[in-house]
Amino acid sequence: MTEQSDWWGSEFGSEYMLRNPRHPDEMQALYLRRFGMDRTTMNEEFLHAVPRDARILEVGCNVGVQLNLLARMGFTDLHGVEINPVAVEHAEVLNTDLPIVVEEGTALDLPFADASFDLVYTSGVLIHIHPDDLARVQREMVRCASRWIWGLEYYADNGHLEIPYRGQQGLLWKTDFAKAFLANAPGLRLAMQRLYTYLDEPGGVQDQMYLLERQS
Ligand SMILES: C[S@@+](CC[C@H](N)C(=O)[O-])C[C@H]1O[C@@H](n2cnc3c(N)ncnc32)[C@H](O)[C@@H]1O
């Protein structure tokens, strides 16, 4: 376990869950306010070539809202892994009757076989991994993916920058996570990337969405 895993697995992580959108419509509204487009519109641009029956894993899925949005887009084989046990319990209740399976586990040591998913992704999770652990997490994701890596993360083009998170150090960093994947896991190519500027924050803060593909 790392210091970051301890935080997310504990009461701190459960409080995050209670503070943030737990319904897909609330999540769509948040993206609309923040970026001027909802999350499904962003997803469609990157996932149009991914078959709807692709086996997909979200690492750090919390209560499964992102998975729920993918189910609404027609994806039929959705899996999540999450370090916070309370979020896993909520994910089960919130996603009943949808093709979503969530289990407890850590990004540092994913409980899945090599190449057992077509696509593995994160949304706002790599930003919470300590820079010393990032290569390990990214290699774990690539190990479990037979074809695609996808992500949306907080972006910086000038290094790996730490930002205080709720007044604390050691919890949030931003960087070019697509570039880090290419450096940490050979054999990938960048298929697509786009930067989204926050409309609800000053200073040109951006998120980066990227799609990486194994080179054949
Ligand atoms: C900012 S939330 C993002 C939740 C979700 N992906 C979304 O976009 O709504 C970060 C999530 O990653 C989880 N997490 C943090 N470190 C993790 C780790 N090492 N392994 C698995 N999950 C982790 C946290 O518990 C939390 O649910």
CSV table of C-alpha atoms and ligand atoms in Angstrom, one decimal:
chain,number,residue,atom,x,y,z
A,1,MET,CA,0.0,0.0,0.0
A,2,THR,CA,1.1,3.6,-0.6
A,3,GLU,CA,0.2,6.7,1.3
A,4,GLN,CA,-2.2,7.7,-1.5
A,5,SER,CA,-3.9,4.3,-1.4
A,6,ASP,CA,-4.4,4.6,2.4
A,7,TRP,CA,-6.1,7.9,1.9
A,8,TRP,CA,-8.4,6.7,-0.9
A,9,GLY,CA,-9.3,3.5,0.8
A,10,SER,CA,-10.3,5.2,4.0
A,11,GLU,CA,-12.9,7.7,5.3
A,12,PHE,CA,-11.3,10.4,3.0
A,13,GLY,CA,-12.2,8.4,0.0
A,14,SER,CA,-15.7,7.7,1.3
A,15,GLU,CA,-16.2,11.4,1.8
A,16,TYR,CA,-15.1,12.1,-1.8
A,17,MET,CA,-17.8,9.7,-2.9
A,18,LEU,CA,-20.5,11.5,-0.9
A,19,ARG,CA,-19.4,15.0,-2.2
A,20,ASN,CA,-19.3,14.1,-5.9
A,21,PRO,CA,-22.0,13.2,-8.5
A,22,ARG,CA,-23.4,9.8,-8.0
A,23,HIS,CA,-26.0,10.0,-10.8
A,24,PRO,CA,-25.1,10.1,-14.5
A,25,ASP,CA,-27.2,13.2,-15.2
A,26,GLU,CA,-25.4,15.1,-12.4
A,27,MET,CA,-22.1,14.0,-14.0
A,28,GLN,CA,-23.2,15.2,-17.5
A,29,ALA,CA,-24.2,18.5,-16.0
A,30,LEU,CA,-20.8,18.9,-14.4
A,31,TYR,CA,-19.0,18.4,-17.7
A,32,LEU,CA,-21.4,20.7,-19.5
A,33,ARG,CA,-20.7,23.5,-16.9
A,34,ARG,CA,-16.9,22.8,-17.0
A,35,PHE,CA,-16.2,22.2,-20.6
A,36,GLY,CA,-19.3,23.3,-22.5
A,37,MET,CA,-20.0,19.7,-23.6
A,38,ASP,CA,-21.3,16.7,-21.7
A,39,ARG,CA,-19.1,13.7,-21.1
A,40,THR,CA,-20.9,11.5,-23.6
A,41,THR,CA,-20.1,13.9,-26.4
A,42,MET,CA,-16.4,13.8,-25.4
A,43,ASN,CA,-16.5,10.0,-25.1
A,44,GLU,CA,-18.2,9.5,-28.5
A,45,GLU,CA,-15.4,11.4,-30.3
A,46,PHE,CA,-12.8,9.0,-28.9
A,47,LEU,CA,-14.7,5.7,-28.8
A,48,HIS,CA,-16.6,5.7,-32.1
A,49,ALA,CA,-14.3,2.9,-33.4
A,50,VAL,CA,-14.5,0.7,-30.3
A,51,PRO,CA,-17.1,-2.0,-30.8
A,52,ARG,CA,-20.0,-1.8,-28.3
A,53,ASP,CA,-19.3,-5.4,-27.1
A,54,ALA,CA,-15.6,-4.6,-26.3
A,55,ARG,CA,-14.6,-5.8,-22.9
A,56,ILE,CA,-13.8,-2.6,-21.0
A,57,LEU,CA,-12.1,-1.9,-17.6
A,58,GLU,CA,-12.2,1.3,-15.6
A,59,VAL,CA,-9.4,1.6,-13.0
A,60,GLY,CA,-10.5,3.7,-10.0
A,61,CYS,CA,-14.2,3.7,-11.0
A,62,ASN,CA,-15.6,5.0,-7.6
A,63,VAL,CA,-19.4,4.3,-7.7
A,64,GLY,CA,-19.3,3.6,-11.4
A,65,VAL,CA,-20.8,6.7,-12.9
A,66,GLN,CA,-18.4,6.8,-15.9
A,67,LEU,CA,-19.2,3.1,-16.5
A,68,ASN,CA,-22.9,3.9,-16.3
A,69,LEU,CA,-22.5,6.6,-19.0
A,70,LEU,CA,-20.7,4.0,-21.2
A,71,ALA,CA,-23.6,1.6,-20.6
A,72,ARG,CA,-26.0,4.3,-21.8
A,73,MET,CA,-23.9,4.7,-24.9
A,74,GLY,CA,-24.6,1.0,-25.6
A,75,PHE,CA,-21.4,-0.7,-24.3
A,76,THR,CA,-22.3,-4.1,-23.0
A,77,ASP,CA,-19.3,-5.6,-21.2
A,78,LEU,CA,-18.2,-3.2,-18.5
A,79,HIS,CA,-15.9,-3.8,-15.5
A,80,GLY,CA,-14.5,-1.6,-12.7
A,81,VAL,CA,-11.9,-1.9,-10.1
A,82,GLU,CA,-11.9,0.5,-7.1
A,83,ILE,CA,-9.8,0.8,-3.9
A,84,ASN,CA,-12.5,2.2,-1.6
A,85,PRO,CA,-14.8,-0.6,-0.3
A,86,VAL,CA,-17.7,1.7,0.4
A,87,ALA,CA,-17.7,3.0,-3.2
A,88,VAL,CA,-17.7,-0.6,-4.4
A,89,GLU,CA,-20.8,-1.3,-2.3
A,90,HIS,CA,-22.5,1.8,-3.8
A,91,ALA,CA,-21.5,0.9,-7.3
A,92,GLU,CA,-23.4,-2.4,-7.0
A,93,VAL,CA,-26.6,-0.7,-5.8
A,94,LEU,CA,-26.4,2.2,-8.3
A,95,ASN,CA,-25.7,0.0,-11.4
A,96,THR,CA,-28.1,-2.9,-10.9
A,97,ASP,CA,-29.6,-4.2,-14.1
A,98,LEU,CA,-26.7,-2.8,-16.1
A,99,PRO,CA,-23.8,-4.8,-17.7
A,100,ILE,CA,-21.4,-3.5,-15.1
A,101,VAL,CA,-19.3,-5.5,-12.6
A,102,VAL,CA,-17.2,-3.6,-10.0
A,103,GLU,CA,-14.7,-5.2,-7.6
A,104,GLU,CA,-12.3,-4.0,-4.9
A,105,GLY,CA,-8.6,-3.8,-5.9
A,106,THR,CA,-5.7,-1.6,-6.5
A,107,ALA,CA,-4.3,0.0,-9.6
A,108,LEU,CA,-0.8,-0.9,-8.4
A,109,ASP,CA,-1.5,-4.6,-8.8
A,110,LEU,CA,-4.6,-5.2,-11.0
A,111,PRO,CA,-6.4,-8.4,-10.2
A,112,PHE,CA,-6.7,-9.4,-13.9
A,113,ALA,CA,-4.9,-11.6,-16.4
A,114,ASP,CA,-2.7,-10.2,-19.2
A,115,ALA,CA,-4.7,-8.8,-22.1
A,116,SER,CA,-8.0,-9.7,-20.5
A,117,PHE,CA,-9.7,-6.5,-21.6
A,118,ASP,CA,-9.9,-4.8,-25.1
A,119,LEU,CA,-9.7,-1.3,-23.5
A,120,VAL,CA,-8.5,-0.1,-20.1
A,121,TYR,CA,-9.1,3.4,-18.9
A,122,THR,CA,-8.9,5.9,-16.1
A,123,SER,CA,-10.8,9.1,-15.5
A,124,GLY,CA,-9.3,11.4,-12.9
A,125,VAL,CA,-7.3,8.7,-11.2
A,126,LEU,CA,-3.7,8.9,-12.5
A,127,ILE,CA,-3.6,12.4,-11.1
A,128,HIS,CA,-3.9,10.9,-7.6
A,129,ILE,CA,-1.0,8.4,-8.1
A,130,HIS,CA,2.4,9.5,-6.6
A,131,PRO,CA,4.8,10.2,-9.5
A,132,ASP,CA,7.1,7.4,-8.1
A,133,ASP,CA,4.3,4.9,-8.7
A,134,LEU,CA,3.0,6.2,-12.0
A,135,ALA,CA,5.1,3.9,-14.3
A,136,ARG,CA,3.9,0.8,-12.3
A,137,VAL,CA,0.3,1.8,-12.6
A,138,GLN,CA,0.5,2.6,-16.3
A,139,ARG,CA,2.3,-0.7,-17.0
A,140,GLU,CA,-0.3,-2.6,-15.0
A,141,MET,CA,-3.0,-1.0,-17.2
A,142,VAL,CA,-1.2,-1.8,-20.4
A,143,ARG,CA,-0.6,-5.4,-19.2
A,144,CYS,CA,-4.3,-5.9,-18.9
A,145,ALA,CA,-5.2,-4.2,-22.2
A,146,SER,CA,-5.1,-6.2,-25.5
A,147,ARG,CA,-5.7,-3.1,-27.7
A,148,TRP,CA,-6.6,0.3,-26.2
A,149,ILE,CA,-5.7,2.6,-23.3
A,150,TRP,CA,-8.0,5.6,-22.9
A,151,GLY,CA,-8.0,8.4,-20.3
A,152,LEU,CA,-9.1,11.8,-19.1
A,153,GLU,CA,-6.7,13.4,-16.7
A,154,TYR,CA,-5.6,16.8,-15.4
A,155,TYR,CA,-3.0,18.2,-17.9
A,156,ALA,CA,0.4,20.0,-17.7
A,157,ASP,CA,2.9,20.3,-20.5
A,158,ASN,CA,5.8,21.4,-18.3
A,159,GLY,CA,6.7,18.5,-16.0
A,160,HIS,CA,4.9,16.6,-13.2
A,161,LEU,CA,3.5,19.3,-11.0
A,162,GLU,CA,2.0,18.9,-7.5
A,163,ILE,CA,-1.1,20.8,-6.6
A,164,PRO,CA,-2.5,21.0,-3.1
A,165,TYR,CA,-5.8,19.0,-2.9
A,166,ARG,CA,-8.3,20.1,-0.3
A,167,GLY,CA,-5.4,21.9,1.5
A,168,GLN,CA,-3.2,18.8,1.6
A,169,GLN,CA,0.1,17.8,-0.1
A,170,GLY,CA,0.8,14.3,-1.6
A,171,LEU,CA,-2.6,13.8,-3.2
A,172,LEU,CA,-2.8,15.5,-6.6
A,173,TRP,CA,-0.4,16.0,-9.5
A,174,LYS,CA,-0.8,16.9,-13.2
A,175,THR,CA,1.3,16.1,-16.2
A,176,ASP,CA,1.0,14.9,-19.8
A,177,PHE,CA,-0.2,11.4,-18.9
A,178,ALA,CA,-0.4,10.3,-22.6
A,179,LYS,CA,3.3,11.1,-23.0
A,180,ALA,CA,4.1,9.3,-19.8
A,181,PHE,CA,2.3,6.1,-21.1
A,182,LEU,CA,4.5,6.3,-24.2
A,183,ALA,CA,7.6,6.5,-22.1
A,184,ASN,CA,6.6,3.9,-19.5
A,185,ALA,CA,5.1,1.2,-21.7
A,186,PRO,CA,6.8,0.7,-25.1
A,187,GLY,CA,4.7,-0.6,-28.0
A,188,LEU,CA,1.9,2.0,-27.8
A,189,ARG,CA,1.0,4.7,-30.3
A,190,LEU,CA,-1.0,7.9,-29.7
A,191,ALA,CA,-4.1,7.5,-31.8
A,192,MET,CA,-5.8,10.7,-30.6
A,193,GLN,CA,-5.7,13.4,-28.0
A,194,ARG,CA,-7.5,16.6,-27.1
A,195,LEU,CA,-7.2,19.3,-24.5
A,196,TYR,CA,-10.4,20.7,-22.8
A,197,THR,CA,-10.1,24.1,-21.0
A,198,TYR,CA,-12.1,24.6,-17.8
A,199,LEU,CA,-14.7,27.3,-18.3
A,200,ASP,CA,-15.4,27.4,-14.5
A,201,GLU,CA,-11.9,28.1,-13.4
A,202,PRO,CA,-9.5,30.9,-14.2
A,203,GLY,CA,-6.0,30.5,-15.6
A,204,GLY,CA,-6.5,28.2,-18.6
A,205,VAL,CA,-6.6,25.0,-16.6
A,206,GLN,CA,-7.0,22.0,-18.9
A,207,ASP,CA,-7.8,18.3,-18.9
A,208,GLN,CA,-6.4,16.0,-21.6
A,209,MET,CA,-8.3,13.1,-23.2
A,210,TYR,CA,-6.2,10.5,-25.0
A,211,LEU,CA,-6.6,7.2,-26.8
A,212,LEU,CA,-3.5,5.0,-27.2
A,213,GLU,CA,-3.4,1.8,-29.2
A,214,ARG,CA,-1.0,-1.1,-29.2
A,215,GLN,CA,1.2,-1.1,-32.3
A,216,SER,CA,0.7,-4.2,-34.3
B,1,LIG,C1,-11.3,11.5,-8.5
B,1,LIG,S1,-12.0,9.9,-8.3
B,1,LIG,C2,-12.5,9.5,-10.0
B,1,LIG,C3,-13.7,8.5,-10.0
B,1,LIG,C4,-14.2,8.1,-11.4
B,1,LIG,N1,-13.1,7.6,-12.2
B,1,LIG,C5,-14.8,9.3,-12.1
B,1,LIG,O1,-14.3,9.8,-13.1
B,1,LIG,O2,-15.9,9.7,-11.6
B,1,LIG,C6,-10.6,8.9,-8.1
B,1,LIG,C7,-11.0,7.4,-7.8
B,1,LIG,O3,-9.8,6.6,-7.8
B,1,LIG,C8,-9.8,5.7,-6.7
B,1,LIG,N2,-8.4,5.3,-6.5
B,1,LIG,C9,-7.4,6.1,-6.1
B,1,LIG,N3,-6.2,5.4,-6.0
B,1,LIG,C10,-6.5,4.1,-6.4
B,1,LIG,C11,-5.8,2.9,-6.6
B,1,LIG,N4,-4.5,2.9,-6.3
B,1,LIG,N5,-6.4,1.8,-7.0
B,1,LIG,C12,-7.7,1.9,-7.4
B,1,LIG,N6,-8.5,3.0,-7.2
B,1,LIG,C13,-7.9,4.1,-6.8
B,1,LIG,C14,-10.4,6.5,-5.6
B,1,LIG,O4,-10.8,5.8,-4.5
B,1,LIG,C15,-11.5,7.3,-6.3
B,1,LIG,O5,-12.7,6.5,-6.4
